[in-house]
Coordinates of C-alpha atoms in Angstrom, one line a residue:
M1 CA -43.3 -3.4 -37.3
K2 CA -43.2 -3.7 -33.5
N3 CA -47.0 -3.4 -33.3
F4 CA -47.5 -6.0 -36.0
F5 CA -45.4 -8.6 -34.2
R6 CA -46.6 -7.5 -30.7
F7 CA -43.1 -6.9 -29.3
T8 CA -44.4 -5.1 -26.2
E9 CA -46.9 -7.7 -25.4
R10 CA -44.3 -10.5 -25.6
N11 CA -41.6 -8.5 -24.0
T12 CA -39.0 -8.7 -26.8
S13 CA -36.8 -6.6 -29.0
Y14 CA -35.3 -6.4 -32.5
K15 CA -31.9 -7.5 -31.1
Q16 CA -33.4 -10.5 -29.2
E17 CA -35.5 -11.6 -32.2
T18 CA -32.6 -11.3 -34.7
L19 CA -30.2 -13.3 -32.5
A20 CA -32.9 -15.9 -32.1
G21 CA -33.5 -16.1 -35.9
I22 CA -29.8 -16.5 -36.7
T23 CA -29.4 -19.1 -33.9
T24 CA -32.3 -21.2 -35.3
F25 CA -30.9 -20.9 -38.8
L26 CA -27.5 -22.1 -37.8
S27 CA -29.1 -25.0 -36.1
I28 CA -31.1 -26.0 -39.1
A29 CA -28.7 -24.9 -41.9
Y30 CA -27.5 -28.5 -42.3
I31 CA -30.8 -29.3 -44.0
L32 CA -29.5 -27.5 -47.1
V33 CA -26.7 -30.0 -47.4
V34 CA -28.3 -33.2 -46.0
N35 CA -31.7 -33.0 -47.7
P36 CA -30.3 -32.9 -51.3
L37 CA -27.9 -35.7 -50.4
I38 CA -30.7 -38.0 -49.2
L39 CA -33.2 -37.2 -52.0
S40 CA -30.6 -37.5 -54.7
Q41 CA -30.3 -41.2 -53.8
S42 CA -33.9 -41.5 -55.1
G43 CA -32.8 -40.2 -58.5
M44 CA -33.6 -36.5 -58.0
D45 CA -31.2 -33.8 -59.2
Q46 CA -29.1 -32.8 -56.2
G47 CA -28.7 -29.2 -57.3
A48 CA -32.4 -28.7 -58.0
V49 CA -33.3 -30.1 -54.5
F50 CA -30.8 -27.7 -52.9
T51 CA -32.6 -24.8 -54.4
A52 CA -36.1 -26.3 -53.7
T53 CA -35.1 -26.9 -50.1
A54 CA -34.0 -23.3 -49.6
L55 CA -37.1 -21.8 -51.3
T56 CA -39.5 -24.1 -49.4
A57 CA -37.9 -23.0 -46.1
I58 CA -38.0 -19.4 -47.1
I59 CA -41.7 -19.5 -48.1
G60 CA -42.9 -21.8 -45.3
T61 CA -41.0 -19.9 -42.6
L62 CA -42.3 -16.5 -43.8
L63 CA -45.9 -17.8 -43.8
I64 CA -45.8 -19.1 -40.3
G65 CA -44.1 -16.0 -39.0
L66 CA -46.4 -13.5 -40.8
L67 CA -49.7 -15.4 -40.5
A68 CA -49.4 -16.9 -37.0
N69 CA -46.7 -14.7 -35.4
F70 CA -44.8 -17.9 -34.3
P71 CA -40.9 -17.8 -33.9
I72 CA -40.6 -21.0 -35.8
A73 CA -38.9 -22.3 -38.9
I74 CA -40.5 -24.7 -41.5
A75 CA -38.1 -26.9 -43.6
P76 CA -38.1 -30.3 -45.2
S77 CA -38.5 -33.0 -42.5
M78 CA -35.4 -35.2 -41.9
G79 CA -37.6 -38.3 -41.1
L80 CA -39.9 -37.9 -44.1
N81 CA -37.1 -37.4 -46.6
S82 CA -35.5 -40.7 -45.5
F83 CA -38.9 -42.4 -45.7
F84 CA -39.3 -40.8 -49.2
T85 CA -36.0 -42.1 -50.5
F86 CA -35.3 -45.4 -48.7
S87 CA -38.7 -46.8 -47.9
V88 CA -40.8 -45.6 -50.9
C89 CA -38.4 -45.0 -53.9
I90 CA -35.8 -47.6 -53.1
G91 CA -37.7 -50.1 -50.9
M92 CA -41.0 -50.1 -52.8
G93 CA -39.6 -49.2 -56.2
I94 CA -41.9 -46.2 -56.8
E95 CA -40.3 -43.5 -59.1
W96 CA -39.5 -40.3 -57.3
Q97 CA -41.8 -38.3 -59.6
V98 CA -44.8 -40.4 -58.4
T99 CA -43.7 -40.2 -54.8
L100 CA -43.4 -36.5 -55.0
T101 CA -46.9 -36.4 -56.5
G102 CA -48.0 -38.3 -53.4
V103 CA -46.4 -35.6 -51.2
F104 CA -48.3 -33.0 -53.2
V105 CA -51.7 -34.8 -52.7
A106 CA -51.0 -35.2 -49.0
G107 CA -50.3 -31.5 -48.8
I108 CA -53.6 -30.7 -50.5
I109 CA -55.4 -32.9 -48.0
F110 CA -53.5 -31.1 -45.2
M111 CA -54.6 -27.7 -46.4
L112 CA -58.3 -28.8 -46.5
L113 CA -58.0 -30.2 -43.0
S114 CA -56.5 -27.0 -41.8
L115 CA -59.1 -24.8 -43.6
M116 CA -61.9 -26.9 -42.0
K117 CA -60.1 -26.4 -38.6
I118 CA -60.0 -30.2 -38.1
R119 CA -56.3 -30.2 -37.3
E120 CA -56.9 -27.3 -34.9
K121 CA -59.7 -29.2 -33.1
I122 CA -57.6 -32.3 -32.7
I123 CA -54.7 -30.4 -31.2
N124 CA -57.0 -28.5 -28.8
V125 CA -58.6 -31.7 -27.4
I126 CA -55.3 -33.4 -26.6
P127 CA -55.2 -33.6 -22.7
L128 CA -52.9 -31.1 -21.1
D129 CA -50.7 -33.8 -19.5
L130 CA -50.1 -35.4 -22.8
K131 CA -49.2 -32.0 -24.3
Y132 CA -46.5 -31.6 -21.6
A133 CA -45.4 -35.2 -22.3
I134 CA -45.1 -34.4 -26.0
A135 CA -43.1 -31.2 -25.4
S136 CA -40.7 -33.0 -23.0
G137 CA -40.4 -36.0 -25.2
I138 CA -39.3 -33.9 -28.1
G139 CA -36.7 -32.5 -25.7
F140 CA -35.3 -35.9 -25.0
F141 CA -35.4 -36.7 -28.7
I142 CA -33.5 -33.5 -29.6
T143 CA -30.9 -34.2 -27.0
F144 CA -30.4 -37.7 -28.3
I145 CA -29.9 -36.3 -31.8
G146 CA -27.3 -33.8 -30.5
L147 CA -25.4 -36.5 -28.6
K148 CA -25.4 -38.7 -31.7
N149 CA -24.4 -35.9 -34.1
G150 CA -21.5 -35.1 -31.8
G151 CA -20.3 -38.7 -31.6
I152 CA -20.8 -38.7 -27.8
V153 CA -23.2 -41.7 -28.1
I154 CA -22.9 -44.2 -30.9
G155 CA -24.7 -47.3 -32.1
N156 CA -23.8 -50.6 -30.5
P157 CA -25.1 -54.0 -31.7
D158 CA -25.1 -55.4 -28.1
T159 CA -26.5 -52.5 -26.1
F160 CA -28.2 -50.5 -28.9
V161 CA -26.3 -47.4 -27.9
S162 CA -23.1 -46.8 -26.0
I163 CA -20.6 -44.0 -25.3
G164 CA -18.6 -42.9 -28.3
D165 CA -14.8 -42.4 -28.7
L166 CA -14.3 -39.3 -26.6
T167 CA -10.7 -38.9 -27.8
S168 CA -11.9 -38.5 -31.4
P169 CA -11.0 -35.0 -32.6
T170 CA -14.5 -34.2 -33.9
T171 CA -16.1 -35.6 -30.7
L172 CA -13.8 -33.5 -28.6
L173 CA -14.8 -30.5 -30.7
A174 CA -18.5 -31.2 -29.9
I175 CA -17.6 -31.6 -26.2
I176 CA -15.6 -28.4 -26.0
G177 CA -18.6 -26.6 -27.7
L178 CA -21.0 -28.1 -25.2
I179 CA -18.9 -27.1 -22.2
L180 CA -18.4 -23.5 -23.5
T181 CA -22.1 -23.1 -24.2
I182 CA -23.1 -24.5 -20.8
I183 CA -20.7 -22.1 -19.0
M184 CA -22.1 -19.1 -21.0
L185 CA -25.7 -20.1 -20.2
V186 CA -25.2 -20.7 -16.5
R187 CA -23.4 -17.3 -16.2
G188 CA -26.5 -15.7 -17.8
I189 CA -24.8 -14.6 -21.0
S190 CA -27.6 -13.8 -23.5
G191 CA -27.2 -15.6 -26.8
G192 CA -24.9 -18.2 -25.3
I193 CA -26.1 -20.9 -27.6
F194 CA -25.4 -18.8 -30.7
Y195 CA -22.0 -17.7 -29.4
G196 CA -21.2 -21.3 -28.6
M197 CA -21.7 -22.3 -32.2
V198 CA -19.6 -19.5 -33.6
I199 CA -16.7 -20.1 -31.2
T200 CA -16.9 -23.9 -31.9
T201 CA -16.7 -23.3 -35.6
I202 CA -13.6 -21.0 -35.2
I203 CA -11.9 -23.6 -33.0
G204 CA -12.7 -26.3 -35.6
M205 CA -11.1 -24.2 -38.3
I206 CA -8.0 -23.5 -36.3
A207 CA -7.7 -27.2 -35.4
G208 CA -8.2 -28.2 -39.1
L209 CA -11.4 -30.1 -38.3
I210 CA -13.6 -27.8 -40.3
D211 CA -12.6 -26.7 -43.8
I212 CA -12.1 -23.0 -44.4
P213 CA -14.3 -22.2 -47.4
S214 CA -12.3 -21.7 -50.6
S215 CA -14.9 -19.2 -51.8
I216 CA -17.7 -17.1 -50.3
V217 CA -20.3 -16.8 -53.1
G218 CA -21.6 -19.8 -55.1
S219 CA -24.0 -20.1 -58.0
I220 CA -27.6 -21.0 -57.5
P221 CA -28.5 -24.4 -59.1
S222 CA -31.4 -24.5 -61.5
I223 CA -34.7 -25.8 -60.2
E224 CA -36.0 -26.9 -63.6
P225 CA -35.4 -30.7 -63.1
T226 CA -37.9 -30.9 -60.3
F227 CA -40.2 -27.9 -60.7
G228 CA -43.8 -28.8 -61.5
V229 CA -43.1 -32.4 -62.1
V230 CA -46.0 -33.4 -59.8
F231 CA -48.6 -32.2 -62.3
G232 CA -47.6 -34.7 -64.9
H233 CA -48.1 -37.8 -62.6
L234 CA -51.4 -37.2 -60.9
D235 CA -53.0 -40.1 -62.8
E236 CA -50.5 -42.5 -61.3
I237 CA -51.4 -42.2 -57.6
F238 CA -54.5 -44.3 -57.6
T239 CA -52.9 -47.6 -56.7
P240 CA -53.1 -49.3 -53.3
Q241 CA -49.3 -49.0 -53.0
V242 CA -49.2 -45.2 -53.6
L243 CA -52.4 -44.5 -51.6
T244 CA -50.8 -46.3 -48.6
V245 CA -47.7 -44.0 -49.1
I246 CA -49.9 -40.9 -49.1
F247 CA -51.7 -42.1 -45.9
T248 CA -48.4 -42.6 -44.2
F249 CA -47.2 -39.1 -45.2
L250 CA -50.4 -37.7 -43.8
I251 CA -50.2 -39.6 -40.4
V252 CA -46.5 -39.0 -39.8
A253 CA -46.4 -35.4 -40.9
F254 CA -49.7 -34.5 -39.1
F255 CA -48.5 -35.6 -35.7
D256 CA -44.8 -34.7 -36.2
T257 CA -46.0 -31.1 -36.8
A258 CA -48.6 -31.2 -34.1
G259 CA -46.0 -32.4 -31.6
A260 CA -43.5 -29.8 -32.7
L261 CA -46.0 -27.0 -32.5
I262 CA -47.2 -28.0 -29.0
G263 CA -43.6 -28.4 -27.8
L264 CA -42.3 -25.1 -29.3
T265 CA -45.2 -22.9 -28.3
S266 CA -45.1 -24.3 -24.8
Q267 CA -41.4 -23.5 -24.6
A268 CA -42.1 -20.0 -25.8
G269 CA -44.8 -19.6 -23.2
M270 CA -47.6 -19.0 -25.8
M271 CA -49.9 -21.8 -24.7
K272 CA -53.0 -20.5 -22.7
D273 CA -55.7 -22.6 -21.1
N274 CA -54.5 -25.7 -22.9
E275 CA -54.9 -23.9 -26.3
I276 CA -52.4 -22.3 -28.6
P277 CA -53.5 -18.9 -29.9
D278 CA -53.6 -18.7 -33.8
I279 CA -52.8 -22.4 -34.1
G280 CA -55.1 -22.6 -37.1
K281 CA -53.0 -20.0 -39.0
G282 CA -49.8 -21.9 -38.0
L283 CA -51.2 -25.2 -39.3
L284 CA -52.4 -23.5 -42.5
A285 CA -48.9 -22.1 -43.1
D286 CA -47.4 -25.6 -42.5
S287 CA -49.8 -27.3 -44.9
A288 CA -49.3 -24.7 -47.6
A289 CA -45.6 -25.2 -47.3
G290 CA -46.1 -28.9 -48.0
V291 CA -47.9 -28.1 -51.3
I292 CA -45.4 -25.5 -52.3
G293 CA -42.4 -27.8 -51.5
A294 CA -43.8 -30.6 -53.6
V295 CA -44.3 -28.3 -56.6
L296 CA -40.7 -26.9 -56.2
G297 CA -39.3 -30.4 -55.8
T298 CA -38.6 -31.5 -52.2
S299 CA -40.2 -34.0 -49.7
T300 CA -42.6 -33.0 -47.0
P301 CA -41.6 -29.9 -45.0
A302 CA -42.6 -29.7 -41.3
T303 CA -42.4 -27.4 -38.3
S304 CA -38.7 -27.7 -37.3
V305 CA -37.9 -28.8 -33.8
E306 CA -34.6 -27.0 -34.2
S307 CA -36.6 -23.8 -33.8
S308 CA -36.3 -24.5 -30.1
A309 CA -32.7 -23.2 -30.2
G310 CA -33.9 -19.8 -31.2
I311 CA -36.7 -19.8 -28.7
A312 CA -34.2 -20.6 -26.0
V313 CA -32.2 -17.5 -27.0
G314 CA -35.3 -15.4 -26.7
G315 CA -37.4 -15.7 -29.9
K316 CA -41.0 -14.9 -29.1
T317 CA -42.6 -13.5 -32.3
G318 CA -42.8 -14.0 -36.1
F319 CA -40.0 -11.5 -36.6
T320 CA -37.7 -14.4 -35.6
S321 CA -39.1 -16.3 -38.5
V322 CA -38.6 -13.4 -40.9
V323 CA -34.9 -13.4 -39.9
I324 CA -34.7 -17.1 -40.4
A325 CA -36.2 -16.8 -43.9
A326 CA -33.7 -13.9 -44.7
C327 CA -30.8 -16.2 -43.6
F328 CA -32.0 -18.9 -46.1
V329 CA -32.2 -16.2 -48.8
V330 CA -28.5 -15.3 -48.1
A331 CA -27.6 -19.0 -48.0
L332 CA -28.8 -19.5 -51.6
F333 CA -25.9 -17.2 -52.6
F334 CA -23.4 -18.1 -49.9
S335 CA -23.6 -21.9 -50.0
P336 CA -19.8 -22.4 -49.5
I337 CA -20.0 -20.8 -46.1
I338 CA -23.1 -22.9 -45.1
N339 CA -21.3 -26.1 -46.0
V340 CA -18.7 -25.6 -43.2
I341 CA -21.4 -25.7 -40.4
S342 CA -20.9 -29.3 -39.3
V343 CA -23.2 -31.5 -37.1
E344 CA -20.5 -31.3 -34.4
V345 CA -20.9 -27.6 -34.3
T346 CA -24.7 -27.7 -33.8
S347 CA -24.7 -30.7 -31.4
A348 CA -24.2 -28.6 -28.3
A349 CA -27.2 -26.4 -29.2
L350 CA -29.4 -29.5 -29.6
I351 CA -28.3 -31.1 -26.4
I352 CA -28.9 -28.0 -24.3
V353 CA -32.2 -27.1 -26.1
G354 CA -33.4 -30.6 -25.4
A355 CA -32.7 -30.1 -21.7
L356 CA -34.6 -26.9 -21.7
M357 CA -37.6 -28.4 -23.4
A358 CA -37.6 -31.4 -21.1
M359 CA -38.3 -29.0 -18.2
E360 CA -42.0 -29.3 -19.2
I361 CA -41.9 -32.8 -17.7
R362 CA -42.3 -31.2 -14.2
K363 CA -45.9 -30.0 -15.1
I364 CA -47.2 -33.6 -15.7
N365 CA -49.3 -35.0 -12.8
W366 CA -46.9 -37.8 -11.7
T367 CA -49.2 -38.8 -8.8
K368 CA -51.8 -40.6 -11.0
L369 CA -51.0 -43.9 -12.7
E370 CA -53.5 -43.4 -15.5
I371 CA -51.6 -40.2 -16.4
V372 CA -48.0 -41.4 -15.7
I373 CA -48.1 -44.5 -18.0
P374 CA -49.3 -42.9 -21.2
S375 CA -47.2 -39.8 -20.5
F376 CA -44.0 -41.7 -19.8
L377 CA -44.3 -43.9 -22.8
T378 CA -45.0 -40.9 -25.0
I379 CA -41.8 -39.4 -23.8
I380 CA -39.5 -42.4 -23.9
M381 CA -40.7 -43.7 -27.3
M382 CA -39.7 -40.6 -29.2
P383 CA -35.9 -41.0 -28.8
L384 CA -36.1 -44.8 -28.8
T385 CA -37.9 -44.9 -32.2
S386 CA -36.6 -41.6 -33.6
S387 CA -40.2 -40.7 -34.3
V388 CA -42.3 -38.0 -32.7
A389 CA -45.4 -39.5 -34.3
I390 CA -44.9 -43.0 -32.8
G391 CA -44.5 -41.5 -29.3
I392 CA -47.7 -39.4 -29.7
G393 CA -49.5 -42.4 -31.1
L394 CA -48.7 -44.6 -28.2
G395 CA -49.9 -42.0 -25.8
F396 CA -53.1 -41.5 -27.7
V397 CA -53.8 -45.3 -27.6
L398 CA -53.0 -45.7 -23.9
Y399 CA -54.6 -42.6 -22.5
P400 CA -58.3 -43.5 -23.4
I401 CA -57.7 -47.1 -22.4
C402 CA -56.4 -46.1 -19.0
L403 CA -59.3 -43.8 -18.3
A404 CA -61.9 -46.2 -19.7
A405 CA -60.5 -48.9 -17.3
Q406 CA -61.3 -46.6 -14.4
K407 CA -64.8 -46.1 -15.8
R408 CA -64.0 -42.4 -16.6
H409 CA -64.6 -42.8 -20.3
K410 CA -66.8 -39.7 -20.4
E411 CA -63.9 -37.6 -19.5
V412 CA -62.2 -38.4 -22.8
S413 CA -63.2 -36.5 -26.0
P414 CA -64.7 -38.6 -28.8
I415 CA -62.0 -37.3 -31.0
M416 CA -59.4 -39.0 -28.7
Y417 CA -61.2 -42.3 -29.1
M418 CA -61.1 -41.8 -32.9
L419 CA -57.4 -41.1 -32.8
C420 CA -56.9 -44.1 -30.6
L421 CA -58.5 -46.3 -33.2
L422 CA -56.6 -44.6 -36.0
F423 CA -53.2 -45.3 -34.4
L424 CA -54.1 -48.9 -33.6
L425 CA -54.7 -49.4 -37.3
Y426 CA -51.5 -47.4 -38.1
F427 CA -49.4 -49.6 -35.7
A428 CA -51.1 -52.8 -37.0
F429 CA -50.8 -52.3 -40.8
I430 CA -48.2 -49.6 -41.5
V431 CA -45.4 -49.3 -38.9

């Protein structure tokens, strides 16, 4: 087992990987509650989506851990499940069965692009400075999510965001968790993020802010209402409206995943010579999970940025992913316990992990304006638009333009020019 996951090469251990896996799982466990709630508003069966969400996470996470040896979780994307429900099903009036079929077709296209190594080639030609910008931008985005989940920052119609009510009991719980976690980390306590979440949960239960589960074991809902539905609606996707939806799923999922993989592997110290070893296998695992998830009955899964929590604890190999998958298996049977993990509990982990990922910003060449402008806008647009893909897209548009303006167009890969044009069309007609 140690040889298979290359423990010695990556300087890790069973204890370190297990702790990392549990930490990532606790950071992403909310998806088991939130994803069914969001997709049920499209008309899908909430219980079936819960089971489909868990099974998709189990299969996808195992695939990326065993095939690519990445310490990463794959689970339904929070952004794409909202797009699925509110933009497509409710906004455009497309039935959830047809929308799910669109997700299935997009997943098939993803698999073909991965097998042809087109996705791998695109990721490898992204300039190194932009890769660092993507990684640090995701860090800012994750921190913003953590601050929002903890109620530390809130929406404001006049200033867009502002400080929240710091006297609110739930916000205080998030702040206490943040302070405790910071103290443990700066004192060098291994697993400080994980221990911080456990202690915060206990404090929340004592203070009556988190419900103590009335039972431990729950029944597993049937997946029958959603399983295999996509195969009965393949003839309904050939309309301009649905084809546009498929294209949007492709663009957003492609670059969300690309950004997450770049950021996470960079954080784990796996990137070498501007390339990520075994990235092709990781992309194939991700795309296969998309097909499997649609068949089971959930919106597009993606590489989870919350994996950064486990990497921060020390996750370096696919064994971390095996542990995450095992936790999701347990969660199928112990859903009452999972339901007590609130967003306030995980907010501290996201805030701190975002700070750790943002450290990549120091590697960007801040002395050259043609690098600074696309890199900075890539970073800042991710938290401001709540979209990794939009941040990446803006960087991809501006980077070739900046170098072409300096008559250095030959330094830019032809693929980057193609991506520049693609994102210009995306911003013009879809966003």
